[in-house]
XYZ file of C-alpha atoms in Angstrom:
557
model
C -52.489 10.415 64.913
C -51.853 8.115 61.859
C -54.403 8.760 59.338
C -55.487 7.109 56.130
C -55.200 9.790 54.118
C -51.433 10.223 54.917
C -50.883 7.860 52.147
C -51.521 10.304 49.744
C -50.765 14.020 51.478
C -47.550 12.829 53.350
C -44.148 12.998 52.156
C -41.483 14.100 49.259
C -43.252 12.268 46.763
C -46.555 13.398 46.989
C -45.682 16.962 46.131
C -48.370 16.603 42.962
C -50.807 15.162 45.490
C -50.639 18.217 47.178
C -50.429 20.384 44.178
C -53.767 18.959 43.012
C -55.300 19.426 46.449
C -54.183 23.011 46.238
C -55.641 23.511 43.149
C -59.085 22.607 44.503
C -58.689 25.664 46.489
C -57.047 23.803 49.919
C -54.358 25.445 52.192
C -51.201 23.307 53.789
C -53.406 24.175 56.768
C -56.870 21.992 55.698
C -54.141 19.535 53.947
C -52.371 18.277 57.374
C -55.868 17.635 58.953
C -57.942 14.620 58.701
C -59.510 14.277 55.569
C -63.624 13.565 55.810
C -65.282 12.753 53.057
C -68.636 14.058 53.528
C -71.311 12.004 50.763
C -74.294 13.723 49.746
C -76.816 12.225 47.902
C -77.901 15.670 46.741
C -79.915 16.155 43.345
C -82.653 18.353 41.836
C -85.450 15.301 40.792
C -86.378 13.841 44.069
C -87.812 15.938 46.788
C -86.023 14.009 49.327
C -83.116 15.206 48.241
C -83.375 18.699 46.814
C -82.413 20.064 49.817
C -79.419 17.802 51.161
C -77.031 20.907 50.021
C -78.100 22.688 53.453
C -77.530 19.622 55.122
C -73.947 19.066 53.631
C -72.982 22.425 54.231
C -74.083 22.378 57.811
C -72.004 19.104 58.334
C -69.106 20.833 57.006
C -69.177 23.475 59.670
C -69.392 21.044 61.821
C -66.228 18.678 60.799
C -64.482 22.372 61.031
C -65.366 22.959 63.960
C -63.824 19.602 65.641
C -61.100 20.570 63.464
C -60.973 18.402 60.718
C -61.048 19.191 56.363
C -64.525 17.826 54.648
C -64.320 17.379 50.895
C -67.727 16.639 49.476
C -68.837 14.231 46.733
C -71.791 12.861 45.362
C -73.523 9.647 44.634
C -77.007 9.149 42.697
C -80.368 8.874 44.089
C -83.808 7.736 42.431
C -87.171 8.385 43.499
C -89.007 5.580 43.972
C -92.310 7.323 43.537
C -91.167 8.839 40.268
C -89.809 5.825 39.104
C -93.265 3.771 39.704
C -95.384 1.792 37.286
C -93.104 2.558 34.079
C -89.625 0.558 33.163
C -87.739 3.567 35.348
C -88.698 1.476 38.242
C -86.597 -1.541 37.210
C -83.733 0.718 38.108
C -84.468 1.576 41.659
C -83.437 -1.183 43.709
C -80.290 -2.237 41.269
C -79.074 1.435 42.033
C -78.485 0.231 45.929
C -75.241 -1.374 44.538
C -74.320 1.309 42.377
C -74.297 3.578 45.494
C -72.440 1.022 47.724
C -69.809 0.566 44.952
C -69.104 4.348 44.021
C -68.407 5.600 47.455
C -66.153 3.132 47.795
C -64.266 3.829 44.247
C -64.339 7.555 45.989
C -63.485 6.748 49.657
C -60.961 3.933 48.499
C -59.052 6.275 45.630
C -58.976 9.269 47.569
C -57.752 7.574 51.323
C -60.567 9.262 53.648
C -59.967 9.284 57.108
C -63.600 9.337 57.829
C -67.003 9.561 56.015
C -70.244 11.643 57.055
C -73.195 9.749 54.374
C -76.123 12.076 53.961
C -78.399 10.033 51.951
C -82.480 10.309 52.473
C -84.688 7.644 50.296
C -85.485 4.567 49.598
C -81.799 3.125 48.113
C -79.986 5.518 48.851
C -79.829 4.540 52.722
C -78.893 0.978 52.472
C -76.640 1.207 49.613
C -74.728 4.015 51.696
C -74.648 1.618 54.681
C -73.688 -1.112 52.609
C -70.969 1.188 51.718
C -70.156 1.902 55.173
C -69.826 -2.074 56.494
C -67.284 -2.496 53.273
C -64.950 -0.073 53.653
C -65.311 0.220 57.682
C -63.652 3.526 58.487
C -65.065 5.566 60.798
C -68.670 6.884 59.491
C -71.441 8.450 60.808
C -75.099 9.206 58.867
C -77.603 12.438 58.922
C -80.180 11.899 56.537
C -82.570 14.716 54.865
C -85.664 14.469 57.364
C -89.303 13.252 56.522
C -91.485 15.394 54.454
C -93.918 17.308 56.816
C -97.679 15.629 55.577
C -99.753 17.389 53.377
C -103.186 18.945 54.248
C -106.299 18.295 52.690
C -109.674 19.236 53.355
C -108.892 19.548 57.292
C -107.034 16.159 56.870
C -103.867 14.836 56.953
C -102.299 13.636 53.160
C -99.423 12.195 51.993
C -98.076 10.277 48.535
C -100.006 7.446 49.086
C -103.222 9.333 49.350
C -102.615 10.619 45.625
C -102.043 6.846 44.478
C -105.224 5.599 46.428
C -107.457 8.356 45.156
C -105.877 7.474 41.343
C -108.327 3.960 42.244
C -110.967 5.831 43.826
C -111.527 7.683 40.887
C -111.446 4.870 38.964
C -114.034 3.668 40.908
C -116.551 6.335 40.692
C -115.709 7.519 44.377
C -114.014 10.738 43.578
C -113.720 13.120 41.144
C -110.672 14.182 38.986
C -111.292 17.419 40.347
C -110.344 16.466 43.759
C -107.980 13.925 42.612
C -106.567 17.353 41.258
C -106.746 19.032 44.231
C -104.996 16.209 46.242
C -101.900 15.808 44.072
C -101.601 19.961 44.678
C -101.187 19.273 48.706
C -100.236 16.053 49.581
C -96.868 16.804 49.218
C -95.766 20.053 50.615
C -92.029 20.369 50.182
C -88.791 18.883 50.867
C -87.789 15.674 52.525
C -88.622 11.951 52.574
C -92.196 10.915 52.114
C -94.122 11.349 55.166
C -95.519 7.840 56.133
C -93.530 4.918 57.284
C -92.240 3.999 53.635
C -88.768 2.503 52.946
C -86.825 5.707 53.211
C -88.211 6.649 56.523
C -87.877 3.080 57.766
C -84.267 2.787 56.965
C -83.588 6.065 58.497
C -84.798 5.353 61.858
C -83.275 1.917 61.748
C -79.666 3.563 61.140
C -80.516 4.780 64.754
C -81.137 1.296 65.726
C -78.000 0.247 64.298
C -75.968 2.858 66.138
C -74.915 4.688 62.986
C -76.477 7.921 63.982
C -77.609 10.668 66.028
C -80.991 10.291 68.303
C -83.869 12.090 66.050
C -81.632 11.212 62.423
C -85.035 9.202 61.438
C -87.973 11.405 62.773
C -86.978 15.350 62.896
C -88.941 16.670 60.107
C -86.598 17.483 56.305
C -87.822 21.581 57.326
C -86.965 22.128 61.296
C -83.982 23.864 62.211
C -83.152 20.964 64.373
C -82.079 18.999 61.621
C -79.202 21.502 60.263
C -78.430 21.608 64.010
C -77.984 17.380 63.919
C -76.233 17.679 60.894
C -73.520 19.707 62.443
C -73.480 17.755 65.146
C -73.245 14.818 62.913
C -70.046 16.938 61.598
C -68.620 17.414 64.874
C -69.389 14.152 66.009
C -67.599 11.725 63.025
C -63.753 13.419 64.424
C -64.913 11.868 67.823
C -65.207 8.383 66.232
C -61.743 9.263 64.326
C -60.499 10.238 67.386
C -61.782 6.680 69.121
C -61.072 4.383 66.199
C -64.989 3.867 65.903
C -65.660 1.772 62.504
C -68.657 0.572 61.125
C -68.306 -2.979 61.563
C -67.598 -2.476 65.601
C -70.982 -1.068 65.479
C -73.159 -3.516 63.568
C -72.690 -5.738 65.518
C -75.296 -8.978 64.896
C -76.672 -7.525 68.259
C -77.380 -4.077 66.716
C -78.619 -5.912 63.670
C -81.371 -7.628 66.075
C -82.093 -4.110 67.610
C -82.972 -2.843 63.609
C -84.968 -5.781 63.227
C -86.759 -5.070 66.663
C -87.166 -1.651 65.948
C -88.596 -2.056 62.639
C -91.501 -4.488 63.697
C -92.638 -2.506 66.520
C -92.732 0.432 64.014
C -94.178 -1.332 61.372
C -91.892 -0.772 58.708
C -91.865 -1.442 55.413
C -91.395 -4.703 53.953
C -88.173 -3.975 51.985
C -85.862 -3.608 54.990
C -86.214 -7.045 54.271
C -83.766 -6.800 51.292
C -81.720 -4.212 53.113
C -80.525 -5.679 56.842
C -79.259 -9.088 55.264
C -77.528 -6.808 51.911
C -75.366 -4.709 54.948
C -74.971 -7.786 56.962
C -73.431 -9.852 54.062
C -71.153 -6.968 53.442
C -69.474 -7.811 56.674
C -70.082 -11.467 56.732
C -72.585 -11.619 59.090
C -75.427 -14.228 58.992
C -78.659 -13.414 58.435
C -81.297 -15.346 57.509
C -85.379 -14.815 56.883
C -85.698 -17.360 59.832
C -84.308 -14.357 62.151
C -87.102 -11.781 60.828
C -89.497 -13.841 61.667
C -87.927 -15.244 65.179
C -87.953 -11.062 66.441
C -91.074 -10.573 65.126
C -92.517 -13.635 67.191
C -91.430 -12.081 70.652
C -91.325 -8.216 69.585
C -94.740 -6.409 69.861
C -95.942 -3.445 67.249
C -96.044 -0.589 68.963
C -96.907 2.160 66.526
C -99.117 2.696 63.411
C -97.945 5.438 61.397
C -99.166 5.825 57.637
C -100.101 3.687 55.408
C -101.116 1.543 58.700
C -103.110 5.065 60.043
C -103.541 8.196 59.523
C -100.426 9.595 61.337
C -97.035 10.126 60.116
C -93.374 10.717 61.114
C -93.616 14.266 61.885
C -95.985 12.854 64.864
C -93.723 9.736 66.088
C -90.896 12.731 66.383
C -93.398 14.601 68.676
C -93.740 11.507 70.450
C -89.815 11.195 71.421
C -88.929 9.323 67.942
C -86.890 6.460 68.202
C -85.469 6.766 71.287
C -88.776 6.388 72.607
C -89.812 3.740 70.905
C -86.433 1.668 71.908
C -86.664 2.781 75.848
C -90.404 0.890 75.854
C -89.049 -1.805 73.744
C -86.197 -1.987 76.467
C -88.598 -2.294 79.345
C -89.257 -5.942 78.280
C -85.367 -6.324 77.437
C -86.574 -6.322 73.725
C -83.154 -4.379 72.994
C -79.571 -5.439 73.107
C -78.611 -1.997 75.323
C -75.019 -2.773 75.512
C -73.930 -2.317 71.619
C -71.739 0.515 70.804
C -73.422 3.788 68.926
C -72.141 6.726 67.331
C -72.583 8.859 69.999
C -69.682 7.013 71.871
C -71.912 5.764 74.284
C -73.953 2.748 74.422
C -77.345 2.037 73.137
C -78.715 1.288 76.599
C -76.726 5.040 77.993
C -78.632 7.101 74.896
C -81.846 6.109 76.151
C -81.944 6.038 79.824
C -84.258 8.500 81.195
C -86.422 9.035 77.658
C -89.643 9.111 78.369
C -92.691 8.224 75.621
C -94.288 11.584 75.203
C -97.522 10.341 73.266
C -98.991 6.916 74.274
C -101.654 7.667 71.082
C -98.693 7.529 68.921
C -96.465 4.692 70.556
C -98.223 2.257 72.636
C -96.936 1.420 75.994
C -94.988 -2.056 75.610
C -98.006 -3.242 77.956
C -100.531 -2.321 75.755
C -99.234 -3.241 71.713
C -101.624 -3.082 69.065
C -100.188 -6.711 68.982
C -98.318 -8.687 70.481
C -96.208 -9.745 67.550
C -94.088 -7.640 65.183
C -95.017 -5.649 62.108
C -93.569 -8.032 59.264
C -94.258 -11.706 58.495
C -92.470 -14.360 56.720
C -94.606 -16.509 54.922
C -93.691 -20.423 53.505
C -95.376 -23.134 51.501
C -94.839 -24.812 48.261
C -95.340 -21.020 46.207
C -92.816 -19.831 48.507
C -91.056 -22.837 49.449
C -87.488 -19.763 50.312
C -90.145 -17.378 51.931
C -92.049 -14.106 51.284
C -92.916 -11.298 53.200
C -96.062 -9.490 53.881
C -96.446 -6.114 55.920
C -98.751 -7.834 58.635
C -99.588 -4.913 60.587
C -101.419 -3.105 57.192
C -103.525 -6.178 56.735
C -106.965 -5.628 57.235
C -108.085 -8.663 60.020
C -110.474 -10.278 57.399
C -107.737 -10.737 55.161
C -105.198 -12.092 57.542
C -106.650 -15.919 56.354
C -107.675 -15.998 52.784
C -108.403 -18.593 50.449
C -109.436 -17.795 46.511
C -108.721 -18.692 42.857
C -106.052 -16.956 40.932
C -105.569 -14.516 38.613
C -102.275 -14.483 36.956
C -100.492 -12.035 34.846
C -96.842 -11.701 33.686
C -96.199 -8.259 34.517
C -97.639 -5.238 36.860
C -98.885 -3.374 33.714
C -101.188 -6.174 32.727
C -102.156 -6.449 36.054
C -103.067 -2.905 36.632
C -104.943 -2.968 33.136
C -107.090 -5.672 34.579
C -107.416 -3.842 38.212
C -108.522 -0.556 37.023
C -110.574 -2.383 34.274
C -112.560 -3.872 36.468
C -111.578 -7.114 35.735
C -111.037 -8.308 39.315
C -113.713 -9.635 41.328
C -114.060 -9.767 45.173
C -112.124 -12.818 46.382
C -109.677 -12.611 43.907
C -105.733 -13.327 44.389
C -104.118 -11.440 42.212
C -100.817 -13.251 41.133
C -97.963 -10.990 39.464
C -94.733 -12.958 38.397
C -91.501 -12.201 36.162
C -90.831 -9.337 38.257
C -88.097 -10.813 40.529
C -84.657 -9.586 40.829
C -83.868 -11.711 37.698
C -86.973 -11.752 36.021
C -88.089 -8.277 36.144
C -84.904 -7.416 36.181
C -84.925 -5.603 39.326
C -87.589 -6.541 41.670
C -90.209 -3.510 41.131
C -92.004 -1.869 43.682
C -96.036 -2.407 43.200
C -97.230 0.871 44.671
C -99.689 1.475 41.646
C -101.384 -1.763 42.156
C -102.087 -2.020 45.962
C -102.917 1.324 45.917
C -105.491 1.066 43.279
C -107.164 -2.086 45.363
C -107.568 -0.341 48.134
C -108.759 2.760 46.359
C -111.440 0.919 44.239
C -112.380 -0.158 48.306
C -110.989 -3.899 47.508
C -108.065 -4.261 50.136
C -110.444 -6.010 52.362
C -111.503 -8.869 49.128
C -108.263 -8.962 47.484
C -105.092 -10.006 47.932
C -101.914 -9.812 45.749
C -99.014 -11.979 46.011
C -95.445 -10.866 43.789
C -91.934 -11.921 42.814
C -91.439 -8.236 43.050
C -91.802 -5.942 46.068
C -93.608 -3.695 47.645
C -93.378 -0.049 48.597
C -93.185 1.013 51.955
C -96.432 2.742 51.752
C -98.328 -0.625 50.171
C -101.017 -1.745 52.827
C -103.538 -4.861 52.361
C -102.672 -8.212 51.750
C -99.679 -7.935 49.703
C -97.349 -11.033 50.017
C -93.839 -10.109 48.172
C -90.702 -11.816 47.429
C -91.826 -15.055 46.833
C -89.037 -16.850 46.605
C -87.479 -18.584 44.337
C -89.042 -16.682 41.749
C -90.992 -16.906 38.464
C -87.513 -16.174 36.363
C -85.694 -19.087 38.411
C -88.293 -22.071 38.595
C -90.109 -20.905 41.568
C -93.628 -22.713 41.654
C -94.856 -19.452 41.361
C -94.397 -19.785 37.497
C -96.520 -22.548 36.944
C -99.331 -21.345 38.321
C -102.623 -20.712 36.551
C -105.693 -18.299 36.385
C -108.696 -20.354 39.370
C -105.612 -22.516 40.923
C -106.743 -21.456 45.043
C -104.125 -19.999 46.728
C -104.262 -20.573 50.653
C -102.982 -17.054 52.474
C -103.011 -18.134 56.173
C -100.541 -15.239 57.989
C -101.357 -16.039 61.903
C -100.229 -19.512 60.538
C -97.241 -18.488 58.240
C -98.724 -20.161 55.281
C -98.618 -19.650 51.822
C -99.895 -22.823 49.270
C -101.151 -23.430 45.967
C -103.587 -25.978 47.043
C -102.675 -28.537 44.000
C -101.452 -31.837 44.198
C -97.672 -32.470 44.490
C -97.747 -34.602 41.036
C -99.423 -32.007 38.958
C -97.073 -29.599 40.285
C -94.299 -31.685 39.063
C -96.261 -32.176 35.931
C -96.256 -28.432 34.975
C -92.974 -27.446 36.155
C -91.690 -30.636 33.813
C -93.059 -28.153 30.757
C -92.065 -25.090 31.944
C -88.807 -23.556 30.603
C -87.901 -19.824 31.770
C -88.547 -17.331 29.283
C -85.437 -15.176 28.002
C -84.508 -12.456 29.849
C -86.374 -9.191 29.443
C -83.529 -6.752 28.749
C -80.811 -7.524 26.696
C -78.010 -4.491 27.537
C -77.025 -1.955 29.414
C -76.776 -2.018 33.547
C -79.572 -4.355 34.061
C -78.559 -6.420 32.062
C -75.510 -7.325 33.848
C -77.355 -6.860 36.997
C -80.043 -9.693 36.143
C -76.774 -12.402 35.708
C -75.566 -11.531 38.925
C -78.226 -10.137 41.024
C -78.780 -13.243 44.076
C -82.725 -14.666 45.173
C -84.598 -11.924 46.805
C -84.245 -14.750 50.580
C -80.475 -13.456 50.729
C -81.312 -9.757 50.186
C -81.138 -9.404 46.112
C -77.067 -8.606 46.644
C -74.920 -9.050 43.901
C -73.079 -12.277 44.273
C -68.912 -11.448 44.256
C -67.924 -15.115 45.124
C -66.102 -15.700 42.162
């Protein structure tokens, strides 16, 4: 077999090569076999990630096993909850391309043969597969596992209950003595945050794309079965060596349709949104907001898992996990069952014979909780390039909504005013400069939603953002308007009692003013300088592209 790394092992000149390989402790033995570079997002802040050491090491045995040498290195990983409602935040979603772009400096220096990526959160996922599409060798992904939900009172509790009770208190509806007692259990160790946020969105959608094992998006961060995966994750990446397997043979624009499938009859979070089209243009492949919205029209949502319910991941495992939730999504040919996966067998061959073991927790394809998918795109004149809403966490009263603004230039002066009481029922809340540019980096608003629906307003109020939203926002939050505030979007001229029409069964989104005085006020607006000045994000706000094409960094020069 000719391998990649040869380049750099093979031959009378690259005695120092393997001097320096030697030196890292390597025999002529683990030398002369392919070289897998196994990247682990390991680090000791976020809780997804403080245990992806066990993970990596159990991958390791397995590459050994199937007789290959893994070499491990690291990339970075932020925790979006950490990171919330402060400046750290501005950071999260610009670190997606810092992740995509160091594993390839690593993979691309260093001539890998083949790549295990271990990441678990929010970023970490998409940058890795972003990662993964570029440098198309053959790769394969085993993420950390969902956190198990917290207990509480005889209930189950997760992050987002700790935000929402943050409002509840504020609202006179609980005290900070259970507040207390809530942050203590709602999250009970390691893994990604239990509900259907970002993280565990993108992991079960790397199933969808064929890019890993059945169960790599439900088994819980703290079963054995996931060190058992993660071997077999080891074990399995020399098979796609073996085969010639890359990336780009995989995601395919039919597995790309299966992710976006997958992810409205889950109910996912909103920012896959960003993520699909960012891996998709790594590869050239076209994908448009026109397509979310065209499989959410025929693709019905078949589960509600936190923040849509009270369940979480631990129980859609139980349930048969993705696999399950493909074979009843298959049984209206809702999946493309011919693409390639991972496993070496086809999408359609990994699921024959799975059966849904909990109709409670994935409705039967004949009975959805609708018959449309779990995200929307929105247009209008304030969105005239789209935005996206998590349709499925709306509460019905909210899904057509018309009220006057209330418009602030950034999420602190907006929470200020939500937890002030300043908002009244009826109310759209308007939060702008917080775009990819603007902001820079296209904040999650986790501390706002959660407050509304904690001060009992989700069914009232809705909020509409340049920014985003975290997987675990539910209500009527409309994100990504787009263009945004920073680039001219109308969403910049608007002003506090303009009426906003939200009309979601209808795909609407307005500011109900007349075309000329919109003309009029954009013809005085002039964008405000940019809000950082040095340093990464800096640099990322000049190149950073609209939030419609995925927020990727535009290389076209």
């Amino acid at each position: 077999m000719n391998l990649r790394s040869d380049a750099m092992k093979r031959g009378l000149s690259k005695a120092p090569h393997r001097s320096l390989l030697k030196a890292a402790g390597l025999s002529d033995e683990e030398i002369n076999r392919p070289l897998i570079g196994i990247v682990n997002s390991a680090n000791e802040v976020a809780p997804g990630h403080i245990h992806l050491d066990k993970i990596a090491e159990a991958v390791k045995a397995g590459v050994r096993i199937a007789g290959g040498t893994p070499l491990e290195f690291s990339t970075i990983g932020i925790c979006d909850g950490i990171a919330m409602n402060h400046p750290g935040m501005k950071y999260s979603l610009a670190s997606r391309e810092v992740i995509a772009d160091s594993v390839e400096l690593m993979v691309e220096a260093h001539r890998f043969d083949a790549l295990v990526m271990i990441p678990n959160c929010d970023k970490i996922v998409p940058g890795m597969l972003m990662a993964a599409m570029r440098i198309n060798i053959p790769t394969i992904f085993v993420s950390g596992g969902p956190m198990l939900a917290g207990r509480y009172r005889g209930k189950e509790i997760d992050l987002i209950s700790v935000f929402e009770a943050v409002g509840a208190v504020e609202a006179g509806r609980m005290s900070e003595k259970e507040l207390s007692e809530i942050e203590d259990y709602a999250c009970p160790g390691c893994g990604s945050c239990a509900g259907m946020f970002t993280a565990n969105t993108m992991n079960c959608l790397t199933e969808a794309l064929g890019m890993a094992l059945p169960g790599n998006g439900t088994i819980p961060a703290v079963y054995a079965e996931r060190v058992r995966l993660a071997k077999k994750a080891g074990m399995q990446v020399m098979e796609l060596l073996k085969r010639d397997m890359k990336p780009r043979g995989i995601m395919t624009p039919g597995a790309f349709e299966n992710a976006l499938a997958v992810d409205m009859a889950l109910g996912g979070s909103t920012n896959t949104v960003l993520h699909l089209p960012a891996i998709a243009h790594e590869a050239g492949i076209g994908f448009d907001l026109d397509l979310v919205d065209e499989v959410s029209g025929r693709t019905p949502n078949l589960c509600k898992i936190s923040p849509a319910s009270s369940l979480h991941v631990q129980e859609l495992d139980g349930a048969g996990g993705i696999p399950a939730v493909m074979a009843e999504l298959a049984k209206e040919n809702l999946i493309n069952a011919d693409v390639p996966t991972v496993t070496g067998k086809t999408l359609g061959e990994n699921i024959k014979g799975v059966e849904n073991l909990n109709p409670e927790v994935i409705r039967p394809i004949t009975e959805p909780y609708s018959k449309i998918g779990g995200l929307a795109i929105l247009r209008g004149n304030l969105a005239p390039d789209g935005a996206v809403v998590k349709q499925s966490a709306v509460l019905p009263e909210m899904l057509k909504h018309n009220g006057p603004a209330r418009v602030f230039d950034s999420e602190e002066e907006a929470v200020e005013a939500i937890m002030g009481g300043k908002i009244n029922k009826g109310d759209i809340i308007i939060i702008r400069y917080e775009g990819p540019k603007g902001g820079p980096g296209m904040r999650e608003m986790l501390t706002p939603t959660s407050v509304i629906a904690g001060m009992g307003l989700d069914a009232t109020v809705a909020l509409i953002t340049d920014g985003r939203f975290s997987g675990g926002s539910r209500g009527a939050a409309i994100g990504h308007i787009s263009p945004e505030a920073q680039e001219g979007g109308t969403i910049a001229i608007v002003k506090d009692g303009d009426v906003i029409e939200i009309d979601i069964p209808g795909r609407k989104l307005n500011l109900k003013l007349d075309q000329r005085e919109i003309d009029r006020r954009m013809k005085e607006w002039s964008p405000p300088p940019l809000k950082v000045k040095g340093g990464y994000l800096a640099l990322y706000a000049k190149l950073v592209s609209s939030a419609s094409k995925g927020a990727i960094i535009e290389r076209s020069w």
